[in-house]
Short mmCIF file of C-alpha atoms and ligand atoms in Angstrom, two decimals:
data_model
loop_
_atom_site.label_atom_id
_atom_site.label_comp_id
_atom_site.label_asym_id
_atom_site.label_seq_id
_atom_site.Cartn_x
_atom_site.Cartn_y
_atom_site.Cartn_z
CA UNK A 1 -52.03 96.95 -7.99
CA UNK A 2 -55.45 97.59 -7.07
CA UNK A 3 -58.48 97.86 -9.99
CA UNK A 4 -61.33 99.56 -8.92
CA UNK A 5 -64.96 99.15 -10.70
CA UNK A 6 -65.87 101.94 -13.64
CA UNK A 7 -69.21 102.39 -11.89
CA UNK A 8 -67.99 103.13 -8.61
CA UNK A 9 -64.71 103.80 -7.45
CA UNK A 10 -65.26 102.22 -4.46
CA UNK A 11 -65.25 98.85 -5.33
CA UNK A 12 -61.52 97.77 -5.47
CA UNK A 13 -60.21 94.53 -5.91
CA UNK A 14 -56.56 92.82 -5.93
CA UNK A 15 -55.03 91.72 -9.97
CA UNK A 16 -56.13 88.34 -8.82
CA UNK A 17 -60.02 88.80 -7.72
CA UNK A 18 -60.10 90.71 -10.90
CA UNK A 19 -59.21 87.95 -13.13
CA UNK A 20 -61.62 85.82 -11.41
CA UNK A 21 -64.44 87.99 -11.61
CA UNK A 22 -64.08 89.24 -15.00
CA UNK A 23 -66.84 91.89 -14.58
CA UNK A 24 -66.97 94.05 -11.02
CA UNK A 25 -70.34 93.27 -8.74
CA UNK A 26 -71.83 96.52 -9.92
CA UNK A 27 -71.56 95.04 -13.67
CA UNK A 28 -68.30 97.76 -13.98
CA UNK A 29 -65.13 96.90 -15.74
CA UNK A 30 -62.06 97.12 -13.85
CA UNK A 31 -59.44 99.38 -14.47
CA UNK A 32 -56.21 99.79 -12.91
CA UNK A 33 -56.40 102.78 -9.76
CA UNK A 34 -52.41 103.79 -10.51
CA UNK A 35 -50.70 103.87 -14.11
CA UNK A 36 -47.02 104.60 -13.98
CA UNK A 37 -45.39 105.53 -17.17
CA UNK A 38 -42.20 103.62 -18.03
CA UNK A 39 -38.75 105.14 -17.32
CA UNK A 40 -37.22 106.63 -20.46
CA UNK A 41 -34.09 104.20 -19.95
CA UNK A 42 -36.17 101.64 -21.38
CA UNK A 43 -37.61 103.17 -24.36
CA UNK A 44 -33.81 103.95 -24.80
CA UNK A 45 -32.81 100.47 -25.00
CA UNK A 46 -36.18 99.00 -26.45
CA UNK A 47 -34.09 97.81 -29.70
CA UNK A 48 -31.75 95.49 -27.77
CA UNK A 49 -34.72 94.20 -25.79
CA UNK A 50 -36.28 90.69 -26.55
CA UNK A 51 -40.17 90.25 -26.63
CA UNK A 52 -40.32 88.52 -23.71
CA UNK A 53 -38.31 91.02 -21.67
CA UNK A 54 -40.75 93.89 -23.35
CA UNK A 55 -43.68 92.25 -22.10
CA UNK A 56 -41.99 91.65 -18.66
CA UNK A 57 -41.64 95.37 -18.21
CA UNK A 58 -45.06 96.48 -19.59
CA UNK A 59 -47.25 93.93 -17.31
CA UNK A 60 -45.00 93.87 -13.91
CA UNK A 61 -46.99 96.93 -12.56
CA UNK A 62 -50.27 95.69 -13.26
CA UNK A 63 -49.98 92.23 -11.62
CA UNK A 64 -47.56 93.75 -8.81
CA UNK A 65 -46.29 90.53 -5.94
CA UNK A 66 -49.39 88.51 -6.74
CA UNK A 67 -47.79 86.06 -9.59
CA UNK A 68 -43.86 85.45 -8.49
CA UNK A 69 -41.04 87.13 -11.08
CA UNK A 70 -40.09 83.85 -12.11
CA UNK A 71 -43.55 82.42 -12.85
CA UNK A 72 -44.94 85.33 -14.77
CA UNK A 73 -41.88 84.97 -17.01
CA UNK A 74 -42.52 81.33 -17.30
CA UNK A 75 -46.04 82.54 -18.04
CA UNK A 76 -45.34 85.20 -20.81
CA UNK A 77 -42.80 83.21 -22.23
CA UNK A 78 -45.33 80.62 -23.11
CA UNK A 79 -47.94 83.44 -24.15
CA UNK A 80 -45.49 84.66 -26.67
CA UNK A 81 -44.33 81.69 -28.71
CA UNK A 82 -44.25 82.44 -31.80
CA UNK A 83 -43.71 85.63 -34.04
CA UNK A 84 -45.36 89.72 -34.60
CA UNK A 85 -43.86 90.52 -38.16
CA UNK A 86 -44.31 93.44 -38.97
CA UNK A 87 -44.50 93.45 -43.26
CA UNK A 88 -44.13 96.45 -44.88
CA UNK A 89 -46.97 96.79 -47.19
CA UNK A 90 -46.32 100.01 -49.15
CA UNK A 91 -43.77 102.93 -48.59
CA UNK A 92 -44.25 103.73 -44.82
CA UNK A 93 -47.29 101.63 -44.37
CA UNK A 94 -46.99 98.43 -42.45
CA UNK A 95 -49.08 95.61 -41.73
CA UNK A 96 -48.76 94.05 -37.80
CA UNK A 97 -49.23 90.51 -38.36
CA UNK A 98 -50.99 88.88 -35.16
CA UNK A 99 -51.39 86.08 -36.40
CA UNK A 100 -48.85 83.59 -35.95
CA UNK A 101 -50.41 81.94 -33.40
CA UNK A 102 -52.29 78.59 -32.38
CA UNK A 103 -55.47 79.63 -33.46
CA UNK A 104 -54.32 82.43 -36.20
CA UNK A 105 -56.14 85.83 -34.31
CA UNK A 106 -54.46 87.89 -32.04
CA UNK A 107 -56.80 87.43 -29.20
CA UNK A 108 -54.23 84.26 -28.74
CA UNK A 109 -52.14 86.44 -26.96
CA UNK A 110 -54.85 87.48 -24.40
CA UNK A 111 -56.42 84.31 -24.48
CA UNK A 112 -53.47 82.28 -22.93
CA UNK A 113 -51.74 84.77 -21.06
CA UNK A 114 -55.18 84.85 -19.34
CA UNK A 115 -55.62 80.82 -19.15
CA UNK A 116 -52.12 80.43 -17.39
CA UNK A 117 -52.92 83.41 -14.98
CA UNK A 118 -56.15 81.49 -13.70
CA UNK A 119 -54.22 78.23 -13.73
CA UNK A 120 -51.73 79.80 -11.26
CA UNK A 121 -54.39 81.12 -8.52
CA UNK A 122 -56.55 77.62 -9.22
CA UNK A 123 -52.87 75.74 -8.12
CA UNK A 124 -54.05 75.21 -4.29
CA UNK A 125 -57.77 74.47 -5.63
CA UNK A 126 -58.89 71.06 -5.03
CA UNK A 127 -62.36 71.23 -5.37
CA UNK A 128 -63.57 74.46 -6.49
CA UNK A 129 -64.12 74.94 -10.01
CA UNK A 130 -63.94 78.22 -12.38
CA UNK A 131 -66.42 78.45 -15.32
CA UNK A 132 -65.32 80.98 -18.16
CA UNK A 133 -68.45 81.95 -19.60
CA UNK A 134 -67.30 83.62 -23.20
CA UNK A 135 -69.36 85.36 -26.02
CA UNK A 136 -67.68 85.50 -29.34
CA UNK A 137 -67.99 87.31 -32.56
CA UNK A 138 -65.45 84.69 -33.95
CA UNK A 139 -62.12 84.24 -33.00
CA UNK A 140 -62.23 84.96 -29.12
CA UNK A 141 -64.10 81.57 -28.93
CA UNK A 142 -61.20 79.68 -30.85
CA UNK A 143 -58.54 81.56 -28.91
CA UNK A 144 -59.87 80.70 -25.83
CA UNK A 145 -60.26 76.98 -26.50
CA UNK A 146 -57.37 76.29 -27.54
CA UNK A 147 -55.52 78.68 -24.58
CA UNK A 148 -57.95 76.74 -21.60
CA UNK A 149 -57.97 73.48 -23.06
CA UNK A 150 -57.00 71.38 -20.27
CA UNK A 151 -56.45 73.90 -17.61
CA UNK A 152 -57.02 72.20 -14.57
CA UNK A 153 -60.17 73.47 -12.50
CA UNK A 154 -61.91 75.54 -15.12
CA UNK A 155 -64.52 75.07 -17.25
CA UNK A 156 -64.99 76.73 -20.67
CA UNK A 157 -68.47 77.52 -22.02
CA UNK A 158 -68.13 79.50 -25.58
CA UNK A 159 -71.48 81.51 -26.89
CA UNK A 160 -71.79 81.75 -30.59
CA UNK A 161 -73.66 83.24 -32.81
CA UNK A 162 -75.23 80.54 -34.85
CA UNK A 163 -74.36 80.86 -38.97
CA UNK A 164 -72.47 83.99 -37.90
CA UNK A 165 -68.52 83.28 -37.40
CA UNK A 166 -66.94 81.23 -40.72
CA UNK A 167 -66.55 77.61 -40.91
CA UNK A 168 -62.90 77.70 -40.04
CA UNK A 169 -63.87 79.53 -36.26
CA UNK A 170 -66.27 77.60 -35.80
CA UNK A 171 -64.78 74.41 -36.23
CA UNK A 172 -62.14 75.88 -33.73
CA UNK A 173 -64.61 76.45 -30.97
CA UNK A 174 -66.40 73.13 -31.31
CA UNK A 175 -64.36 70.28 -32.04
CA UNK A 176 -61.64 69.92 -28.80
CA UNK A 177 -63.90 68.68 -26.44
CA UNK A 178 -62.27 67.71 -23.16
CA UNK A 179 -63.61 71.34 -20.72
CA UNK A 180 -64.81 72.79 -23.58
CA UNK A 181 -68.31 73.35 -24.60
CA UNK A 182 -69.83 75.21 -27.19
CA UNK A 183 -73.31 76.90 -27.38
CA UNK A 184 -74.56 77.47 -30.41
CA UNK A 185 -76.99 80.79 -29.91
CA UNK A 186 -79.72 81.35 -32.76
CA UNK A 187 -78.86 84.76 -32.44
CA UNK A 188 -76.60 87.62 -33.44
CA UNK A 189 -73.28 88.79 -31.19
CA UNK A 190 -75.05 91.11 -29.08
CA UNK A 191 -77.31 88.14 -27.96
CA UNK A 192 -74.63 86.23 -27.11
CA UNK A 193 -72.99 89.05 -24.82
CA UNK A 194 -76.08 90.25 -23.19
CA UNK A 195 -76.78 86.37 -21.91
CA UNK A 196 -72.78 86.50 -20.77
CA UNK A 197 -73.47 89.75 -18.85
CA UNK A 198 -77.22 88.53 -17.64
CA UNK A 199 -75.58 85.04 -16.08
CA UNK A 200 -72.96 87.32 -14.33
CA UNK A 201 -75.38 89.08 -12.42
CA UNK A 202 -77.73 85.90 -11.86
CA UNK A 203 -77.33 85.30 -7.79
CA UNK A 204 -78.63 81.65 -8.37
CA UNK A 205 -75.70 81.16 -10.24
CA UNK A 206 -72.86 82.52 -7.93
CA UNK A 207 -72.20 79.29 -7.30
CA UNK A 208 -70.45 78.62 -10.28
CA UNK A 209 -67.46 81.17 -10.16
CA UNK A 210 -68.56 82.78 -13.33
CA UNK A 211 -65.36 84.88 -14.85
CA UNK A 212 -65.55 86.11 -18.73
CA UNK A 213 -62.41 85.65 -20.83
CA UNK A 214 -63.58 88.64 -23.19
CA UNK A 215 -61.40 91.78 -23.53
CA UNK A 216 -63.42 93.06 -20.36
CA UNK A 217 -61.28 90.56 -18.24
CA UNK A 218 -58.32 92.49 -17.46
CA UNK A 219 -55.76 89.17 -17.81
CA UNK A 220 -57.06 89.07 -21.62
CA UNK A 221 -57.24 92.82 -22.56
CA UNK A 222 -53.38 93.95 -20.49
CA UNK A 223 -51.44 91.46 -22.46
CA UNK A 224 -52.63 93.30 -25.81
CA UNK A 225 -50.40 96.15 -25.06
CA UNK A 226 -47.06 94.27 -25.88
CA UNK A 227 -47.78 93.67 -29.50
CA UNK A 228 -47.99 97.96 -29.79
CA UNK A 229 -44.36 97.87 -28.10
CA UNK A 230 -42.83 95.51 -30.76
CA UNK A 231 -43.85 97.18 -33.32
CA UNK A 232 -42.40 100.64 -31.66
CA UNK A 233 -39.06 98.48 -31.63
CA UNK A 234 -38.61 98.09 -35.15
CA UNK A 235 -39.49 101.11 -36.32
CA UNK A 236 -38.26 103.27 -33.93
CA UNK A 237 -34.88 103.90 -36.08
CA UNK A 238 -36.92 105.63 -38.47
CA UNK A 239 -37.79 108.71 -35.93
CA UNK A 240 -40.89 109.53 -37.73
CA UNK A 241 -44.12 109.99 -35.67
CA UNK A 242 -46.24 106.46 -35.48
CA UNK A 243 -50.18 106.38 -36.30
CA UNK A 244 -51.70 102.84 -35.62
CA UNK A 245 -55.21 101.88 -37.18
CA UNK A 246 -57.00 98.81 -35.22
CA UNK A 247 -59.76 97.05 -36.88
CA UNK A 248 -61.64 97.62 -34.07
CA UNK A 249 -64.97 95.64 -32.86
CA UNK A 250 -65.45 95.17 -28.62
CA UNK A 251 -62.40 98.44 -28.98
CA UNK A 252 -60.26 95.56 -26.69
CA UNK A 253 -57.22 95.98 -28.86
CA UNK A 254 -57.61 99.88 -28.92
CA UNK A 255 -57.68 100.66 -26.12
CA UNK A 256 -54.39 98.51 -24.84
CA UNK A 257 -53.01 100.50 -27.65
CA UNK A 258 -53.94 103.55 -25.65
CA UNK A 259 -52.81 102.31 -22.08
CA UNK A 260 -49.53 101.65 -23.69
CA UNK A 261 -49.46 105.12 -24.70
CA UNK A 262 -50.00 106.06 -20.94
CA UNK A 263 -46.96 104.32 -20.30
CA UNK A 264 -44.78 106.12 -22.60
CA UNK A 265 -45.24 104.34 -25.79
CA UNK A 266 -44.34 107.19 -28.10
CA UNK A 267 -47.52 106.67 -30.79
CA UNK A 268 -48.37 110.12 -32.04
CA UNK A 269 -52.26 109.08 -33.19
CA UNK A 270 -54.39 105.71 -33.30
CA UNK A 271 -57.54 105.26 -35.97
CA UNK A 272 -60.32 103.07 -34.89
CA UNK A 273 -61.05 101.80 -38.28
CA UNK A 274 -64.55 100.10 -37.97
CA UNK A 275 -67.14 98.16 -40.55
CA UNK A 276 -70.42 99.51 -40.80
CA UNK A 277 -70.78 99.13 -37.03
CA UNK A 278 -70.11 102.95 -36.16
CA UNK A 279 -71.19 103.40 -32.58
CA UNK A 280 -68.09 104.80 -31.92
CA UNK A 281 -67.22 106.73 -35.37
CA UNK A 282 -70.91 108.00 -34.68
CA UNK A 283 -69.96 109.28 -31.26
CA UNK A 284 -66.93 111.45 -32.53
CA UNK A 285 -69.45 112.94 -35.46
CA UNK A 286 -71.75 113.92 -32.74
CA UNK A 287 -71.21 113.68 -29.04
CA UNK A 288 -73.77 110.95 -28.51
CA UNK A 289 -73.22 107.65 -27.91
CA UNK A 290 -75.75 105.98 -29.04
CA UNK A 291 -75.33 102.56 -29.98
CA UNK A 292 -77.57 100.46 -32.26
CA UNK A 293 -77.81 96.20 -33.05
CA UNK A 294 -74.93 94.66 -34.89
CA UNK A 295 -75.02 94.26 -38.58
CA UNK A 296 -73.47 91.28 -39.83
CA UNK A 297 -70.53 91.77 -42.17
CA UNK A 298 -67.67 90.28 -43.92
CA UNK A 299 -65.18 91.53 -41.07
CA UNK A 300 -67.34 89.18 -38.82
CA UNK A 301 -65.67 89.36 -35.83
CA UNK A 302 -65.94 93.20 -35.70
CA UNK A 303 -69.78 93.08 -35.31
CA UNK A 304 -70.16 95.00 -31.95
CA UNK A 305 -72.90 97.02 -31.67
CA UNK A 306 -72.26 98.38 -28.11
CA UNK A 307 -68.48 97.91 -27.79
CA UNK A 308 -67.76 97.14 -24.13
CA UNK A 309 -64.01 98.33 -23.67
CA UNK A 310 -65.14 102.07 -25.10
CA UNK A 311 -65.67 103.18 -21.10
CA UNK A 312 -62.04 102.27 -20.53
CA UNK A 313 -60.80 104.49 -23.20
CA UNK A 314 -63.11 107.45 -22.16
CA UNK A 315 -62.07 106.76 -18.68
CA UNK A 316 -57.80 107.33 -19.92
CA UNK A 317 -59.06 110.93 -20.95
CA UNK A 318 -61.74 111.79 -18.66
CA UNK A 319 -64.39 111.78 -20.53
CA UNK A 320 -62.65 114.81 -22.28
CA UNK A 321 -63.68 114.53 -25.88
CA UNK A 322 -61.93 117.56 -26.87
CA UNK A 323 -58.71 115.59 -25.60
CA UNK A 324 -59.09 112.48 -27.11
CA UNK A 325 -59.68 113.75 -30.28
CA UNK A 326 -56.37 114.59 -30.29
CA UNK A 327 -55.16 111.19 -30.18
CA UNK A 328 -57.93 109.42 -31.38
CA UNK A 329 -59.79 109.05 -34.69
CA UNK A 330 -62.61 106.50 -35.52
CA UNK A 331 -63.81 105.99 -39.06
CA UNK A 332 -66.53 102.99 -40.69
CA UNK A 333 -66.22 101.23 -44.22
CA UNK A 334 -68.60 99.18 -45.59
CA UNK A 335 -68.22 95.67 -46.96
CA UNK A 336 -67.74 96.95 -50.76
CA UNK A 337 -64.80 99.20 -50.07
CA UNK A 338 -63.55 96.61 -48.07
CA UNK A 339 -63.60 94.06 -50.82
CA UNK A 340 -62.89 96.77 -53.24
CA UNK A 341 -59.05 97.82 -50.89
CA UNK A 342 -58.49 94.36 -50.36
CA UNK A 343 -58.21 93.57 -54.21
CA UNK A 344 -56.39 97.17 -54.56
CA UNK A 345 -53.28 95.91 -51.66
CA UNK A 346 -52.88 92.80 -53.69
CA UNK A 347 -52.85 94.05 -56.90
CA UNK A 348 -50.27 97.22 -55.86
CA UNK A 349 -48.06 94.77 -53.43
CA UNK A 350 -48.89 91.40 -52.97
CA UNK A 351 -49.69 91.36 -49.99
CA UNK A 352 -52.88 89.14 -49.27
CA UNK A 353 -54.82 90.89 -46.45
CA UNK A 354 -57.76 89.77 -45.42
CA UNK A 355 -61.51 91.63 -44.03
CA UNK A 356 -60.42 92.57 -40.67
CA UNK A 357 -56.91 93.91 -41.49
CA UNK A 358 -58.64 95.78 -44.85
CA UNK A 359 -60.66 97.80 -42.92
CA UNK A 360 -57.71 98.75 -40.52
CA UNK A 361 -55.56 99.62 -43.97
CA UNK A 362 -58.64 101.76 -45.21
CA UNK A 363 -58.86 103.98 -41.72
CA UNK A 364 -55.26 104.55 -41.69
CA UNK A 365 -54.91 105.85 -45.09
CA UNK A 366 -57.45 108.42 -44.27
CA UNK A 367 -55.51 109.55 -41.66
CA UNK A 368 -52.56 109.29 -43.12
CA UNK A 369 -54.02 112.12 -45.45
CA UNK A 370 -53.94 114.33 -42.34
CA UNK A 371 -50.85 112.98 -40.54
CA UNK A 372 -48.76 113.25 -44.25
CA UNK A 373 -44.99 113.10 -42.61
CA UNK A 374 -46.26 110.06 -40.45
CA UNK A 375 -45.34 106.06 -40.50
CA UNK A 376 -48.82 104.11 -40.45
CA UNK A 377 -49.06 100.60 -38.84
CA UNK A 378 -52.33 98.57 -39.65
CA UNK A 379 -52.93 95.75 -37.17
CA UNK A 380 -53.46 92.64 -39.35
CA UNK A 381 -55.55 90.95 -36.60
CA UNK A 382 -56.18 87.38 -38.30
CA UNK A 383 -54.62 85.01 -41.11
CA UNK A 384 -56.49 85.33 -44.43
CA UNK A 385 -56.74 81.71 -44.34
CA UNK A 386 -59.49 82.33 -41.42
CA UNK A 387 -61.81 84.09 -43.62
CA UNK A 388 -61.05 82.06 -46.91
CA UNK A 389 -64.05 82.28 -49.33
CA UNK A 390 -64.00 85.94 -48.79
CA UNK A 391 -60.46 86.04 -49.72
CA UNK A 392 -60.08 83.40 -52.60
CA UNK A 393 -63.25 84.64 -53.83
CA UNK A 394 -61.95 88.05 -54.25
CA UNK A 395 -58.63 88.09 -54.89
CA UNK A 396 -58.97 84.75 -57.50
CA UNK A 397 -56.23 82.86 -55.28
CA UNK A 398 -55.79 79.32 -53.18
CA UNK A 399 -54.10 79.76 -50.35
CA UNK A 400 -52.46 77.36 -48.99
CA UNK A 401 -53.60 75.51 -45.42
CA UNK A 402 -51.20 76.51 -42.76
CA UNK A 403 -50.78 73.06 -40.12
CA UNK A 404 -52.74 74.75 -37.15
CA UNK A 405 -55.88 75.06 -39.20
CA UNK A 406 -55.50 71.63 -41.22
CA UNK A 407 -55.64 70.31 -37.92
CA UNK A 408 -59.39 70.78 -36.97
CA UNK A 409 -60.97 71.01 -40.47
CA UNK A 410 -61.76 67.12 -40.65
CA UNK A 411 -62.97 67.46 -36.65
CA UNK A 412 -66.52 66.79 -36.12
CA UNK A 413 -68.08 69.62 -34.84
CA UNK A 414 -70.14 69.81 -31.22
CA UNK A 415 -72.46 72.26 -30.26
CA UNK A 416 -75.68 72.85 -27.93
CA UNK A 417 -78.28 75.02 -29.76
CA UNK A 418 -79.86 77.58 -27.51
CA UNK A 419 -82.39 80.34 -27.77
CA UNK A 420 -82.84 81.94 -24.71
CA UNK A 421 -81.31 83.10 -21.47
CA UNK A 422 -83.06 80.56 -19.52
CA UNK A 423 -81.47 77.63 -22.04
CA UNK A 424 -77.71 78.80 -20.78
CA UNK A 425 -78.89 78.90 -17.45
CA UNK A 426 -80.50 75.79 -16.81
CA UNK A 427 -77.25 74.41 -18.99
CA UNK A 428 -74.89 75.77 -16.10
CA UNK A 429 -76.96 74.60 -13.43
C1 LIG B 1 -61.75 90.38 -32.18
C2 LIG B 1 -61.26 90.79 -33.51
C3 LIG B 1 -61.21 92.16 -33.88
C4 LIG B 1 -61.73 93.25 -32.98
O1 LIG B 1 -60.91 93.45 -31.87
P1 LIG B 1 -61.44 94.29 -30.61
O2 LIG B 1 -60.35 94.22 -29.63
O3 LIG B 1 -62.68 93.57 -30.15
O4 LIG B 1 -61.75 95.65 -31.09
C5 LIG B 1 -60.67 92.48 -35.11
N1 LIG B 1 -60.24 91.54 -35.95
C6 LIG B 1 -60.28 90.23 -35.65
C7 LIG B 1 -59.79 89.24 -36.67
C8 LIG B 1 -60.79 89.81 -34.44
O5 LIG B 1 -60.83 88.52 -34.15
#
């Protein structure tokens, strides 16, 4: 499979130089020149499928002879160690859970099926080194850590924005040492992603092998899709049409949603739920795309002013907007409805969501008042436990400490403070 560059088509590059380059050259993203829906036999048999196999058959075309059969099973098989309940919530409204993993986000999926795709092209590498230079919101920079840690020839170096992520991500991101490093950037997001983008494009530093393990890298964003297949799996008994709502921030996990549907994933409509962030919600209102600085809010890690993967998804419909629309829906919420739905789930089910998954419940119930006859999955993107004043504070509860998080609370946290562009760079050099 060949991925060309969104800025010009004629920059293509094998699965392999795309992983390692993270962003094209020109500054495009890639995306893949050929997608090949998968034969109906499969979604046929999808039920008696296991996750592993799923995810075998949803990522062979995009990484074509370059990884061996046997090691990219080896490699999914460690991606996908642990569970994707889906809980339902409510009469025909479902909460994904993504958050069974090491570090308790979903981007752990991405983050080490990514980590274990470098480590197989670094094998033969004795003395060249990779640096993945990473901006995060707040749990990309965990995910990643804990997915590179000890990777042989790469070196991590996490951006974050300083007071911005809680004190559970950011003990995640600073306290494992070994090739990790983490900047702290007085700063918000956006800071942190424009000094990412600026050192890609710095010549002086070519030397380093720069590669980003944000959603633009193609080895973190891919893997997303599989999560939107085993969810299809369980409910696909039901034979009722599917909408999915994504608490959406950078729009990585989106718009895997929608490549999935470009391979046959029957999902009849997906809601971009958003906080008060609305670039994108904006954009549907009113044809311009127009984006603005982030806001901070209580859904922290959805703080994207400019979200990067949004190309990609105009890209799947050709910059049609009369065709997306179709599929496609984007509504914002602001912090007090989100507090206000989170207290409403609990009280009516039980269910403890947290920020993040709240404002993916709130922009699937309003399209649920459209798509009436529908089943609605909300992607629950991060354990409540990562955001826990927030949620004890609202919902009067303790939760208990689940063993991967006890594990770096008493850490002692390590950071770099930076202010500018020319304090990362003269920190890589
Ligand atoms: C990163 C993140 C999001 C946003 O996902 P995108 O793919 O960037 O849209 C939502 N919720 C949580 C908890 C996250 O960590």
């Amino acid at each position: 499979m060949k991925y060309y560059s969104l800025n010009n088509k004629a920059i293509k590059v094998s699965f392999q130089e795309a992983v390692i380059q993270g962003l094209a050259p020109d500054k495009g993203l890639y995306f893949p020149e050929h997608i090949e829906p998968i034969e109906s036999d499969f979604y046929d048999k999808i039920e008696n499928l296991s996750n592993e196999a799923i995810a075998f058959e949803v990522i062979k075309q995009f990484v074509g002879d370059e990884i061996p059969e046997a090691t990219l099973k080896q490699i999914i098989a460690e991606t996908l160690c642990f569970d994707f309940p889906l809980v339902e919530v409510e009469k025909d409204i479902y909460s994904l859970e993504l958050f069974h993993g090491p570090t308790m986000a979903f981007k752990d999926v991405g983050a080490r099926f990514m980590a274990r795709c470098l480590a197989y092209f670094n094998k033969d590498e004795t003395d060249s080194k990779n640096t993945v230079l990473v901006a995060t919101s707040g749990d990309t920079g965990g995910a990643v850590a804990s997915g590179f840690l000890g990777v042989k020839g790469v070196e991590v170096v996490i951006l974050y924005p300083s007071g911005k992520v809680s004190d559970i991500q950011e003990k995640q991101l600073t306290t494992l040492g070994q090739n990790i490093t983490a900047l702290e950037v007085d700063g918000v997001f956006d800071d942190c992603q424009d000094m990412v983008k600026k050192a890609f494009l710095d010549e002086s530093l070519n030397h380093k092998n720069l590669t980003s393990a944000n959603s633009i890298n193609i080895a973190r964003w891919l893997p997303q899709m599989f999560y939107f297949f085993f969810a299809y799996k369980q409910l696909k008994q039901s034979e009722k049409s599917l909408v999915v709502s994504c608490p959406s921030g950078n729009f990585g996990n989106i718009c895997a949603g929608i490549l999935a549907k470009e391979l046959g994933l029957p999902i009849e409509h997906f809601v971009a739920s958003t906080n008060v962030n609305d670039t994108v919600p904006r954009f549907l209102e009113n044809g311009n795309y127009n984006p603005k600085p982030s806001k901070a809010t209580i859904s922290n890690a959805m703080d994207v002013g400019n979200p990067s993967n949004f190309v990609r998804i105009q890209e799947m419909y050709n910059h049609d907007l009369k065709a997306f629309e179709k599929d496609f829906s984007s509504f914002s919420f602001s912090d007090e409805e989100t507090i206000e739905v989170l207290k409403q789930i609990y009280k009516t089910s039980g269910y403890v969501a947290e920020p993040h998954g709240a404002v993916g419940y709130l922009g699937l119930k309003k399209q649920l008042e459209t798509n009436t006859e529908s089943i609605g999955v909300f992607l629950e993107t991060a354990h409540p436990v990562k955001f826990l004043e927030i949620v004890e504070e609202t919902l009067k509860v303790t939760l208990p400490i689940p063993a991967q998080i006890e594990s770096v609370m008493g850490k002692e946290k390590k950071s770099i403070k930076i202010k500018s562009y020319e304090d990362l760079k003269s920190f890589l050099k």
